[in-house]
Each structure stands twice: as structure tokens, then as C-alpha cells.
Amino acid sequence: MRDRDLTLIIDLIDGRLPPEEEKAALAVIAADPELRSAYRVQAAIAGELSATPSPSMTPSEREVLHAELKAQLHLDESPVVVPSPHSRWNRWLAPLAGLAVGAAVIVGAVVVLPGTLSGDADEAIVAAPATTTTSAASTQMADTTVAAFEAAPEAPVEAGEDEQSDVVAGGTYNEASGIPFVADVDLSELADSYGAGSHLFDESAGKRSDGEFPVSDALVGACVDRVSSEATSSTVVPLLTTVYEGVPSMIVAVSPPAGDDYLVVYSLEACEEIATTRP
Amino acid sequence: MNAVELRPDIESALSGLSEDFRAAVVLVDLEGMSLEDAADTLDVPIGTVKSRVFRARKLLAKELGNLAPGSGHLREEP
């Protein structure tokens, strides 16, 4: 299952889609046995859990719970990451030699089919509108056999909207959006890697940095915000920052409502598109 | 904090999840937290929360297995 399918199902169940998009999403899901099965599983479990009595907690108790969760997840610890030869990050680098860390990002956010580079910058990048409603959707989907479930590494589907910076060994990264810096990226090769279908993002990879990036996190964050705000219907996933043909840049994956996914390179200084694999 | 009384099978299934997955699915599905709020709470991108919730539900479904019809649970189709 592609990550955008995952997003579609999660957003549908979470009640995040406007009525028109919800209707379209249901049609897409209904037409695909795998998606039907996945949706049914997700909706059933979400429904079951939401119907399960949860503890009555006071706000202070809730804060304690959240603090405990953070502590368990070591979220308050320094995000300093020291490169390790045994990390999965490095493992990904091996088969893609020249692509270096870009291979790590390949992972799963979206599957971007390789295309040709073009300088066209007219096509607006848009992101699906989001609401904050949480609700368990009904399970009124066609009955299908529940597929075997396979555990797989998790994959971020979108970047977070809130940006915050942390210093990591060798450079910086934008933690909230999980954008690593990759010193040298060949866009076509990166697109090919996506098209080849690697998939699943290793969260730790997003917290790795490779070398010094000459642009502040604030600038990266501003460009992420701008690209996201200009988006209206496509899903935009910031993948990495890099120096692309001498220009400090950010590469994002775009999943349009129709057609193939593609990559776009934005110069960070002006936050303007300078290259793309858009077909 | 008040004790959480979950059905034993659900509690057992939840306990089998990794901390990351369990935290995400508990916040979103049990606590009814929005994905955005869960992302803020867990200090991760919202996409990561989506992914964790999605995979946690899959694992829970697998763990809970063949559930009784009418309970709202999944059941395997013939």
C-alpha cells in the first residue's frame, strides 16, 4: 500500500476530509480490494477503540500521561545524533552510493514516479485541507476478506506544520518536518529511487544530518510553510534540504489529485521552484 | 490517575505494541485526540502519527484476530 493510500484512509476515518473529498475517497477505496480491506480493518479497530471506555482524566492527569509518554519516548532528550556505521540510515546509503542520504528519505512518504526535469514553475503545489476533527468513521464498506496484516516500518506521510530546529552532529535539521540535509543529491536518481518503490521511512533517518547546511532552519521552515500554504489539493511532503546545483534548496514530493507524483526543488532563499520531475 | 479498565483482549493487544505505536493509537483512538494534537503531544510530524496509528491498528487487528460478529470487532470473512 502506498503512503498516500494510508493517508487517505486515515484522513477518511479521522473525518478530516471535506464531503466532496470524502465521497471521492470512498469511491477510490471501494474500487480497490486492498484498500477496502485496509479501510475496513482501520475503521473497525478505530471504532472498537473509540467505543472502549477510556479513563476519565482530569486535565492535570492528562498532562501527567502526556509527560509520561514523552518521557517513555525520550522526547525531552537531546536530539543529537551521531552517525553510526550500523544505523539503518547508513544501510540505505550503500545500495545508492552517490545518492547518499537521499536514499534514506526515499522511504515511504510517497512514491514518486520518475520523470524528466523541467524548469516549469507554473503549477501550484497544493495540499489537502485539514481539519482537526477526530471521529471514527462507519464501516459501511463492501465486505471483503480481511487481509493478512504485515507489520512494516512506519512512514511519515506529511510533514508537520510546526517547525522547530535542533542541532545535530554535523549540521542542522528541521525536526518537526523531519527534513534532513543531504549534501549531494541527483534529482533524477532520487526520483528513480522513489519510483523503484522503497517505501518506508525510518523516522530516525529524518533526524540525521549530513554535513553543514548553509541555510538557517528558519528559512527552511518559512519555505515549508509557504509551499504548504500555497497547496490546495495535492499532498506535499518535504523530503530533504540540499545544495542543488550550487543553490541551497529543499526537495519536496508532490502527490497531485490525479496523475503521477513528482519531485520539486525549491531554492530556499527565494523559495522558488528551480527544478522538478513533474511529467 | 484513575485506573484504565480496558477489555482484557484489547489491553493485551495494546501491550504488545511498541511504545511509539501504542502511544499514538491510545491518544487518537482511545483518548479521541485529533491527529494534530497527538502530533503535538508526541512531538512528531502529523504524518508520523498517521503512520503509527495506521500500523498500530493493523497490528491490533492481527492480534485481536477473529472477533465476534456484532461486537464491532473485525471478523474474518469466509
mmCIF file of C-alpha atoms in Angstrom:
data_model
loop_
_atom_site.group_PDB
_atom_site.id
_atom_site.type_symbol
_atom_site.label_atom_id
_atom_site.label_comp_id
_atom_site.label_asym_id
_atom_site.label_seq_id
_atom_site.Cartn_x
_atom_site.Cartn_y
_atom_site.Cartn_z
ATOM 1 C CA MET A 1 0.000 0.000 0.000
ATOM 2 C CA ARG A 2 1.286 3.401 -0.900
ATOM 3 C CA ASP A 3 1.620 6.042 1.704
ATOM 4 C CA ARG A 4 -0.908 8.276 0.106
ATOM 5 C CA ASP A 5 -3.396 5.440 0.389
ATOM 6 C CA LEU A 6 -2.542 5.228 4.047
ATOM 7 C CA THR A 7 -3.131 8.944 4.365
ATOM 8 C CA LEU A 8 -6.388 8.703 2.503
ATOM 9 C CA ILE A 9 -7.705 6.026 4.807
ATOM 10 C CA ILE A 10 -6.506 7.688 7.978
ATOM 11 C CA ASP A 11 -7.908 11.045 6.938
ATOM 12 C CA LEU A 12 -11.194 9.467 5.974
ATOM 13 C CA ILE A 13 -11.558 7.650 9.258
ATOM 14 C CA ASP A 14 -10.456 10.681 11.164
ATOM 15 C CA GLY A 15 -13.122 12.770 9.491
ATOM 16 C CA ARG A 16 -10.582 15.140 8.053
ATOM 17 C CA LEU A 17 -11.883 15.150 4.521
ATOM 18 C CA PRO A 18 -14.489 17.604 3.286
ATOM 19 C CA PRO A 19 -17.666 15.974 1.958
ATOM 20 C CA GLU A 20 -16.620 16.025 -1.682
ATOM 21 C CA GLU A 21 -13.237 14.537 -0.984
ATOM 22 C CA GLU A 22 -14.745 12.022 1.367
ATOM 23 C CA LYS A 23 -17.081 10.853 -1.347
ATOM 24 C CA ALA A 24 -14.236 10.577 -3.808
ATOM 25 C CA ALA A 25 -12.109 8.767 -1.267
ATOM 26 C CA LEU A 26 -14.828 6.239 -0.612
ATOM 27 C CA ALA A 27 -15.137 5.634 -4.322
ATOM 28 C CA VAL A 28 -11.422 5.082 -4.649
ATOM 29 C CA ILE A 29 -11.397 2.717 -1.728
ATOM 30 C CA ALA A 30 -14.451 0.840 -2.889
ATOM 31 C CA ALA A 31 -12.811 0.200 -6.224
ATOM 32 C CA ASP A 32 -9.721 -1.391 -4.777
ATOM 33 C CA PRO A 33 -9.958 -4.656 -2.839
ATOM 34 C CA GLU A 34 -6.750 -3.981 -0.944
ATOM 35 C CA LEU A 35 -7.889 -0.535 0.085
ATOM 36 C CA ARG A 36 -11.311 -1.851 1.008
ATOM 37 C CA SER A 37 -9.752 -4.416 3.240
ATOM 38 C CA ALA A 38 -7.378 -1.927 4.813
ATOM 39 C CA TYR A 39 -10.138 0.596 5.329
ATOM 40 C CA ARG A 40 -12.350 -1.988 6.915
ATOM 41 C CA VAL A 41 -9.625 -3.007 9.318
ATOM 42 C CA GLN A 42 -8.783 0.563 10.207
ATOM 43 C CA ALA A 43 -12.369 1.630 10.674
ATOM 44 C CA ALA A 44 -13.204 -1.424 12.735
ATOM 45 C CA ILE A 45 -10.287 -1.040 15.093
ATOM 46 C CA ALA A 46 -10.790 2.712 15.384
ATOM 47 C CA GLY A 47 -14.451 2.153 16.090
ATOM 48 C CA GLU A 48 -13.749 -0.533 18.619
ATOM 49 C CA LEU A 49 -11.202 1.518 20.490
ATOM 50 C CA SER A 50 -13.243 4.674 20.418
ATOM 51 C CA ALA A 51 -16.166 2.732 21.853
ATOM 52 C CA THR A 52 -13.976 1.376 24.622
ATOM 53 C CA PRO A 53 -14.374 3.307 27.829
ATOM 54 C CA SER A 54 -11.349 5.409 28.298
ATOM 55 C CA PRO A 55 -10.163 6.634 31.621
ATOM 56 C CA SER A 56 -11.760 9.731 32.954
ATOM 57 C CA MET A 57 -8.874 12.020 33.428
ATOM 58 C CA THR A 58 -8.667 15.475 34.727
ATOM 59 C CA PRO A 59 -6.600 17.926 32.714
ATOM 60 C CA SER A 60 -3.772 17.542 35.191
ATOM 61 C CA GLU A 61 -3.925 13.769 34.927
ATOM 62 C CA ARG A 62 -3.880 14.068 31.208
ATOM 63 C CA GLU A 63 -0.797 16.229 31.426
ATOM 64 C CA VAL A 64 0.855 13.603 33.550
ATOM 65 C CA LEU A 65 0.010 10.950 30.997
ATOM 66 C CA HIS A 66 1.393 13.033 28.188
ATOM 67 C CA ALA A 67 4.524 13.788 30.159
ATOM 68 C CA GLU A 68 4.967 10.098 30.805
ATOM 69 C CA LEU A 69 4.522 9.333 27.169
ATOM 70 C CA LYS A 70 7.116 11.911 26.270
ATOM 71 C CA ALA A 71 9.484 10.511 28.835
ATOM 72 C CA GLN A 72 8.991 6.997 27.532
ATOM 73 C CA LEU A 73 9.698 8.176 24.063
ATOM 74 C CA HIS A 74 12.705 10.173 25.216
ATOM 75 C CA LEU A 75 11.336 13.268 23.598
ATOM 76 C CA ASP A 76 12.909 15.558 26.102
ATOM 77 C CA GLU A 77 16.369 14.298 25.454
ATOM 78 C CA SER A 78 18.812 15.991 23.198
ATOM 79 C CA PRO A 79 18.228 15.082 19.588
ATOM 80 C CA VAL A 80 21.932 14.911 18.919
ATOM 81 C CA VAL A 81 22.551 12.039 16.604
ATOM 82 C CA VAL A 82 25.972 10.680 15.950
ATOM 83 C CA PRO A 83 26.411 8.795 12.715
ATOM 84 C CA SER A 84 26.783 5.114 13.295
ATOM 85 C CA PRO A 85 28.036 2.606 10.781
ATOM 86 C CA HIS A 86 25.359 0.267 11.990
ATOM 87 C CA SER A 87 22.451 2.584 11.553
ATOM 88 C CA ARG A 88 19.721 1.826 9.111
ATOM 89 C CA TRP A 89 20.484 5.179 7.631
ATOM 90 C CA ASN A 90 23.873 4.028 6.536
ATOM 91 C CA ARG A 91 22.476 0.752 5.385
ATOM 92 C CA TRP A 92 20.321 2.653 2.957
ATOM 93 C CA LEU A 93 23.230 4.576 1.669
ATOM 94 C CA ALA A 94 25.083 1.530 0.491
ATOM 95 C CA PRO A 95 22.985 0.499 -2.461
ATOM 96 C CA LEU A 96 22.638 4.031 -3.656
ATOM 97 C CA ALA A 97 26.190 5.098 -3.267
ATOM 98 C CA GLY A 98 26.191 8.516 -4.861
ATOM 99 C CA LEU A 99 22.756 9.350 -3.644
ATOM 100 C CA ALA A 100 23.881 9.175 -0.083
ATOM 101 C CA VAL A 101 21.343 10.168 2.417
ATOM 102 C CA GLY A 102 18.724 10.779 -0.203
ATOM 103 C CA ALA A 103 18.199 7.084 -0.214
ATOM 104 C CA ALA A 104 17.126 7.218 3.339
ATOM 105 C CA VAL A 105 14.414 9.630 2.633
ATOM 106 C CA ILE A 106 13.087 7.592 -0.085
ATOM 107 C CA VAL A 107 11.163 5.861 2.099
ATOM 108 C CA GLY A 108 7.832 5.894 2.039
ATOM 109 C CA ALA A 109 6.288 9.176 2.168
ATOM 110 C CA VAL A 110 5.112 8.961 -1.376
ATOM 111 C CA VAL A 111 6.003 7.019 -4.432
ATOM 112 C CA VAL A 112 7.231 9.457 -6.973
ATOM 113 C CA LEU A 113 7.433 8.166 -10.430
ATOM 114 C CA PRO A 114 10.477 9.238 -12.297
ATOM 115 C CA GLY A 115 10.005 11.908 -14.846
ATOM 116 C CA THR A 116 12.017 14.395 -16.725
ATOM 117 C CA LEU A 117 13.460 17.502 -15.279
ATOM 118 C CA SER A 118 11.816 20.667 -16.291
ATOM 119 C CA GLY A 119 12.020 24.214 -15.254
ATOM 120 C CA ASP A 120 8.325 24.874 -15.363
ATOM 121 C CA ALA A 121 7.194 26.593 -12.268
ATOM 122 C CA ASP A 122 3.642 27.412 -13.098
ATOM 123 C CA GLU A 123 1.922 24.519 -11.463
ATOM 124 C CA ALA A 124 0.874 25.367 -7.993
ATOM 125 C CA ILE A 125 1.615 22.899 -5.302
ATOM 126 C CA VAL A 126 -1.253 22.258 -3.094
ATOM 127 C CA ALA A 127 -2.055 20.319 -0.031
ATOM 128 C CA ALA A 128 -5.255 18.806 1.117
ATOM 129 C CA PRO A 129 -7.113 20.965 3.569
ATOM 130 C CA ALA A 130 -7.051 19.618 7.067
ATOM 131 C CA THR A 131 -9.460 19.815 9.905
ATOM 132 C CA THR A 132 -8.937 18.755 13.432
ATOM 133 C CA THR A 133 -11.975 16.641 13.913
ATOM 134 C CA THR A 134 -11.464 13.175 15.234
ATOM 135 C CA SER A 135 -14.148 10.660 14.687
ATOM 136 C CA ALA A 136 -14.479 7.026 13.948
ATOM 137 C CA ALA A 137 -15.949 6.516 10.551
ATOM 138 C CA SER A 138 -18.555 3.971 9.842
ATOM 139 C CA THR A 139 -17.552 0.653 8.478
ATOM 140 C CA GLN A 140 -20.077 0.656 5.702
ATOM 141 C CA MET A 141 -17.749 -0.705 3.107
ATOM 142 C CA ALA A 142 -18.185 -3.703 0.945
ATOM 143 C CA ASP A 143 -17.374 -6.859 2.786
ATOM 144 C CA THR A 144 -14.051 -8.246 1.908
ATOM 145 C CA THR A 145 -11.776 -10.759 3.382
ATOM 146 C CA VAL A 146 -9.573 -9.213 5.930
ATOM 147 C CA ALA A 147 -6.147 -9.443 4.506
ATOM 148 C CA ALA A 148 -3.202 -10.751 6.335
ATOM 149 C CA PHE A 149 -1.575 -7.950 8.194
ATOM 150 C CA GLU A 150 2.045 -7.331 7.878
ATOM 151 C CA ALA A 151 3.985 -5.174 10.222
ATOM 152 C CA ALA A 152 6.107 -2.652 8.452
ATOM 153 C CA PRO A 153 8.200 0.304 9.422
ATOM 154 C CA GLU A 154 6.331 3.482 9.794
ATOM 155 C CA ALA A 155 6.334 6.206 7.247
ATOM 156 C CA PRO A 156 5.583 9.844 7.680
ATOM 157 C CA VAL A 157 3.016 10.895 5.231
ATOM 158 C CA GLU A 158 3.125 14.585 5.606
ATOM 159 C CA ALA A 159 5.457 16.958 7.199
ATOM 160 C CA GLY A 160 4.369 18.646 10.337
ATOM 161 C CA GLU A 161 3.293 22.211 10.096
ATOM 162 C CA ASP A 162 5.178 23.361 13.106
ATOM 163 C CA GLU A 163 8.822 23.779 12.564
ATOM 164 C CA GLN A 164 11.470 23.665 15.192
ATOM 165 C CA SER A 165 15.148 23.361 14.926
ATOM 166 C CA ASP A 166 17.657 21.224 16.643
ATOM 167 C CA VAL A 167 21.337 20.984 16.231
ATOM 168 C CA VAL A 168 22.587 17.580 15.363
ATOM 169 C CA ALA A 169 26.019 16.241 14.738
ATOM 170 C CA GLY A 170 27.426 17.704 11.592
ATOM 171 C CA GLY A 171 24.732 20.202 10.855
ATOM 172 C CA THR A 172 21.134 21.001 11.409
ATOM 173 C CA TYR A 173 17.815 19.597 10.552
ATOM 174 C CA ASN A 174 14.309 20.673 10.876
ATOM 175 C CA GLU A 175 12.961 18.220 13.369
ATOM 176 C CA ALA A 176 9.263 18.793 13.202
ATOM 177 C CA SER A 177 9.154 18.443 9.476
ATOM 178 C CA GLY A 178 11.728 15.684 9.576
ATOM 179 C CA ILE A 179 13.780 17.236 6.829
ATOM 180 C CA PRO A 180 17.326 16.005 6.752
ATOM 181 C CA PHE A 181 20.110 17.749 4.957
ATOM 182 C CA VAL A 182 21.754 15.773 2.227
ATOM 183 C CA ALA A 183 24.962 17.146 0.868
ATOM 184 C CA ASP A 184 24.620 15.960 -2.707
ATOM 185 C CA VAL A 185 21.509 14.802 -4.460
ATOM 186 C CA ASP A 186 20.876 13.840 -8.022
ATOM 187 C CA LEU A 187 17.235 14.657 -8.548
ATOM 188 C CA SER A 188 16.669 12.112 -11.278
ATOM 189 C CA GLU A 189 18.316 9.438 -9.242
ATOM 190 C CA LEU A 190 16.243 10.386 -6.263
ATOM 191 C CA ALA A 191 13.104 10.222 -8.354
ATOM 192 C CA ASP A 192 14.148 6.857 -9.708
ATOM 193 C CA SER A 193 14.631 5.643 -6.202
ATOM 194 C CA TYR A 194 11.138 6.684 -5.322
ATOM 195 C CA GLY A 195 9.768 5.148 -8.432
ATOM 196 C CA ALA A 196 11.521 1.932 -7.584
ATOM 197 C CA GLY A 197 9.354 1.908 -4.568
ATOM 198 C CA SER A 198 11.274 1.857 -1.399
ATOM 199 C CA HIS A 199 8.946 2.889 0.981
ATOM 200 C CA LEU A 200 9.043 3.107 4.449
ATOM 201 C CA PHE A 201 10.509 5.980 6.150
ATOM 202 C CA ASP A 202 12.701 5.333 9.089
ATOM 203 C CA GLU A 203 11.937 8.080 11.478
ATOM 204 C CA SER A 204 15.461 8.181 12.741
ATOM 205 C CA ALA A 205 16.652 8.859 9.242
ATOM 206 C CA GLY A 206 14.712 12.063 9.264
ATOM 207 C CA LYS A 207 16.705 13.142 12.242
ATOM 208 C CA ARG A 208 20.028 12.626 10.642
ATOM 209 C CA SER A 209 22.043 15.324 9.110
ATOM 210 C CA ASP A 210 24.933 15.076 6.765
ATOM 211 C CA GLY A 211 27.305 17.972 6.651
ATOM 212 C CA GLU A 212 26.808 21.649 7.185
ATOM 213 C CA PHE A 213 23.846 23.264 5.581
ATOM 214 C CA PRO A 214 24.358 26.914 4.750
ATOM 215 C CA VAL A 215 20.775 27.942 5.324
ATOM 216 C CA SER A 216 19.080 28.542 8.623
ATOM 217 C CA ASP A 217 16.293 26.356 9.805
ATOM 218 C CA ALA A 218 14.118 29.428 9.958
ATOM 219 C CA LEU A 219 14.470 29.849 6.223
ATOM 220 C CA VAL A 220 13.706 26.195 5.658
ATOM 221 C CA GLY A 221 10.694 26.470 7.896
ATOM 222 C CA ALA A 222 9.479 29.567 6.093
ATOM 223 C CA CYS A 223 9.718 27.837 2.743
ATOM 224 C CA VAL A 224 7.945 24.761 4.070
ATOM 225 C CA ASP A 225 5.188 26.993 5.374
ATOM 226 C CA ARG A 226 4.938 28.839 2.103
ATOM 227 C CA VAL A 227 4.837 25.727 -0.037
ATOM 228 C CA SER A 228 2.273 24.171 2.257
ATOM 229 C CA SER A 229 0.127 27.272 2.349
ATOM 230 C CA GLU A 230 0.091 27.509 -1.421
ATOM 231 C CA ALA A 231 -1.005 23.952 -1.695
ATOM 232 C CA THR A 232 -4.687 23.300 -2.130
ATOM 233 C CA SER A 233 -5.323 19.819 -3.342
ATOM 234 C CA SER A 234 -2.094 17.901 -3.619
ATOM 235 C CA THR A 235 -0.176 16.386 -0.814
ATOM 236 C CA VAL A 236 3.229 17.917 -0.350
ATOM 237 C CA VAL A 237 5.937 16.156 1.571
ATOM 238 C CA PRO A 238 9.216 17.964 2.278
ATOM 239 C CA LEU A 239 11.891 15.365 1.784
ATOM 240 C CA LEU A 240 15.252 16.930 2.296
ATOM 241 C CA THR A 241 17.347 20.010 2.057
ATOM 242 C CA THR A 242 20.400 20.034 -0.100
ATOM 243 C CA VAL A 243 22.619 22.166 -2.248
ATOM 244 C CA TYR A 244 21.208 21.624 -5.689
ATOM 245 C CA GLU A 245 23.431 22.850 -8.484
ATOM 246 C CA GLY A 246 25.025 25.271 -6.090
ATOM 247 C CA VAL A 247 21.752 26.565 -4.716
ATOM 248 C CA PRO A 248 20.638 25.832 -1.169
ATOM 249 C CA SER A 249 17.414 24.007 -1.814
ATOM 250 C CA MET A 250 14.618 21.945 -0.461
ATOM 251 C CA ILE A 251 13.183 18.974 -2.310
ATOM 252 C CA VAL A 252 9.552 18.099 -1.817
ATOM 253 C CA ALA A 253 7.453 15.242 -3.124
ATOM 254 C CA VAL A 254 4.100 16.203 -4.555
ATOM 255 C CA SER A 255 1.136 13.885 -4.867
ATOM 256 C CA PRO A 256 -1.427 15.608 -7.078
ATOM 257 C CA PRO A 257 -5.084 14.582 -7.012
ATOM 258 C CA ALA A 258 -4.604 12.995 -10.399
ATOM 259 C CA GLY A 259 -1.538 11.853 -12.229
ATOM 260 C CA ASP A 260 1.829 10.756 -11.117
ATOM 261 C CA ASP A 261 3.696 12.029 -8.145
ATOM 262 C CA TYR A 262 6.769 14.110 -8.742
ATOM 263 C CA LEU A 263 9.567 15.942 -7.015
ATOM 264 C CA VAL A 264 10.100 19.685 -6.925
ATOM 265 C CA VAL A 265 13.262 21.508 -5.967
ATOM 266 C CA TYR A 266 12.820 24.895 -4.322
ATOM 267 C CA SER A 267 15.580 27.383 -3.820
ATOM 268 C CA LEU A 268 15.446 28.264 -0.181
ATOM 269 C CA GLU A 269 16.500 31.861 -0.457
ATOM 270 C CA ALA A 270 13.554 32.808 -2.634
ATOM 271 C CA CYS A 271 11.504 29.674 -2.020
ATOM 272 C CA GLU A 272 11.006 29.332 -5.753
ATOM 273 C CA GLU A 273 10.819 26.237 -7.864
ATOM 274 C CA ILE A 274 14.058 25.670 -9.732
ATOM 275 C CA ALA A 275 13.646 22.109 -10.947
ATOM 276 C CA THR A 276 11.116 19.334 -10.960
ATOM 277 C CA THR A 277 10.478 15.823 -12.173
ATOM 278 C CA ARG A 278 6.909 16.807 -12.948
ATOM 279 C CA PRO A 279 5.819 14.932 -16.070
ATOM 280 C CA MET B 1 -4.538 8.645 37.845
ATOM 281 C CA ASN B 2 -7.613 6.577 37.519
ATOM 282 C CA ALA B 3 -7.179 3.016 36.537
ATOM 283 C CA VAL B 4 -7.881 2.231 32.962
ATOM 284 C CA GLU B 5 -10.209 -0.670 32.615
ATOM 285 C CA LEU B 6 -9.967 -1.963 29.138
ATOM 286 C CA ARG B 7 -11.248 -5.225 27.877
ATOM 287 C CA PRO B 8 -8.549 -7.753 28.567
ATOM 288 C CA ASP B 9 -8.094 -8.678 24.944
ATOM 289 C CA ILE B 10 -7.708 -5.066 23.889
ATOM 290 C CA GLU B 11 -5.423 -4.308 26.766
ATOM 291 C CA SER B 12 -3.324 -7.318 25.923
ATOM 292 C CA ALA B 13 -3.170 -6.353 22.272
ATOM 293 C CA LEU B 14 -2.200 -2.815 23.146
ATOM 294 C CA SER B 15 0.521 -4.032 25.455
ATOM 295 C CA GLY B 16 2.035 -5.911 22.569
ATOM 296 C CA LEU B 17 2.591 -2.756 20.570
ATOM 297 C CA SER B 18 5.764 -0.773 20.632
ATOM 298 C CA GLU B 19 5.668 2.314 22.781
ATOM 299 C CA ASP B 20 5.505 4.584 19.779
ATOM 300 C CA PHE B 21 2.622 2.765 18.193
ATOM 301 C CA ARG B 22 0.761 2.338 21.457
ATOM 302 C CA ALA B 23 1.092 5.988 22.370
ATOM 303 C CA ALA B 24 -0.246 7.072 19.003
ATOM 304 C CA VAL B 25 -3.225 4.768 18.907
ATOM 305 C CA VAL B 26 -4.128 5.375 22.553
ATOM 306 C CA LEU B 27 -4.104 9.118 22.099
ATOM 307 C CA VAL B 28 -6.038 9.100 18.850
ATOM 308 C CA ASP B 29 -8.457 6.216 19.229
ATOM 309 C CA LEU B 30 -8.896 5.822 22.956
ATOM 310 C CA GLU B 31 -8.407 9.407 24.008
ATOM 311 C CA GLY B 32 -10.140 10.790 20.962
ATOM 312 C CA MET B 33 -7.350 13.230 20.355
ATOM 313 C CA SER B 34 -7.047 14.798 16.934
ATOM 314 C CA LEU B 35 -4.112 13.771 14.812
ATOM 315 C CA GLU B 36 -2.713 17.268 15.140
ATOM 316 C CA ASP B 37 -2.962 17.234 18.912
ATOM 317 C CA ALA B 38 -1.438 13.798 19.067
ATOM 318 C CA ALA B 39 1.405 15.009 16.894
ATOM 319 C CA ASP B 40 1.939 17.938 19.236
ATOM 320 C CA THR B 41 1.802 15.725 22.263
ATOM 321 C CA LEU B 42 4.215 13.201 20.857
ATOM 322 C CA ASP B 43 6.327 15.904 19.283
ATOM 323 C CA VAL B 44 6.418 14.243 15.912
ATOM 324 C CA PRO B 45 5.120 15.264 12.492
ATOM 325 C CA ILE B 46 1.485 14.559 11.872
ATOM 326 C CA GLY B 47 2.431 12.197 9.093
ATOM 327 C CA THR B 48 4.317 10.108 11.571
ATOM 328 C CA VAL B 49 1.268 9.972 13.791
ATOM 329 C CA LYS B 50 -0.843 8.847 10.864
ATOM 330 C CA SER B 51 1.623 6.176 10.022
ATOM 331 C CA ARG B 52 1.871 4.970 13.596
ATOM 332 C CA VAL B 53 -1.874 4.907 14.071
ATOM 333 C CA PHE B 54 -2.365 3.081 10.805
ATOM 334 C CA ARG B 55 0.198 0.432 11.588
ATOM 335 C CA ALA B 56 -0.873 0.133 15.189
ATOM 336 C CA ARG B 57 -4.413 -0.579 14.100
ATOM 337 C CA LYS B 58 -3.174 -3.199 11.689
ATOM 338 C CA LEU B 59 -1.206 -4.878 14.425
ATOM 339 C CA LEU B 60 -4.132 -4.682 16.791
ATOM 340 C CA ALA B 61 -6.388 -6.214 14.203
ATOM 341 C CA LYS B 62 -3.950 -9.005 13.713
ATOM 342 C CA GLU B 63 -3.619 -9.538 17.430
ATOM 343 C CA LEU B 64 -7.326 -9.394 18.097
ATOM 344 C CA GLY B 65 -7.899 -11.799 15.275
ATOM 345 C CA ASN B 66 -11.237 -13.358 14.676
ATOM 346 C CA LEU B 67 -13.677 -11.337 16.672
ATOM 347 C CA ALA B 68 -17.260 -11.896 17.413
ATOM 348 C CA PRO B 69 -19.794 -10.571 14.942
ATOM 349 C CA GLY B 70 -21.814 -7.742 16.307
ATOM 350 C CA SER B 71 -19.197 -6.666 18.737
ATOM 351 C CA GLY B 72 -17.956 -4.062 16.380
ATOM 352 C CA HIS B 73 -14.796 -6.036 16.027
ATOM 353 C CA LEU B 74 -13.390 -7.389 12.917
ATOM 354 C CA ARG B 75 -14.165 -10.854 11.932
ATOM 355 C CA GLU B 76 -12.657 -12.849 9.216
ATOM 356 C CA GLU B 77 -14.744 -13.435 6.213
ATOM 357 C CA PRO B 78 -15.092 -16.968 4.973
#
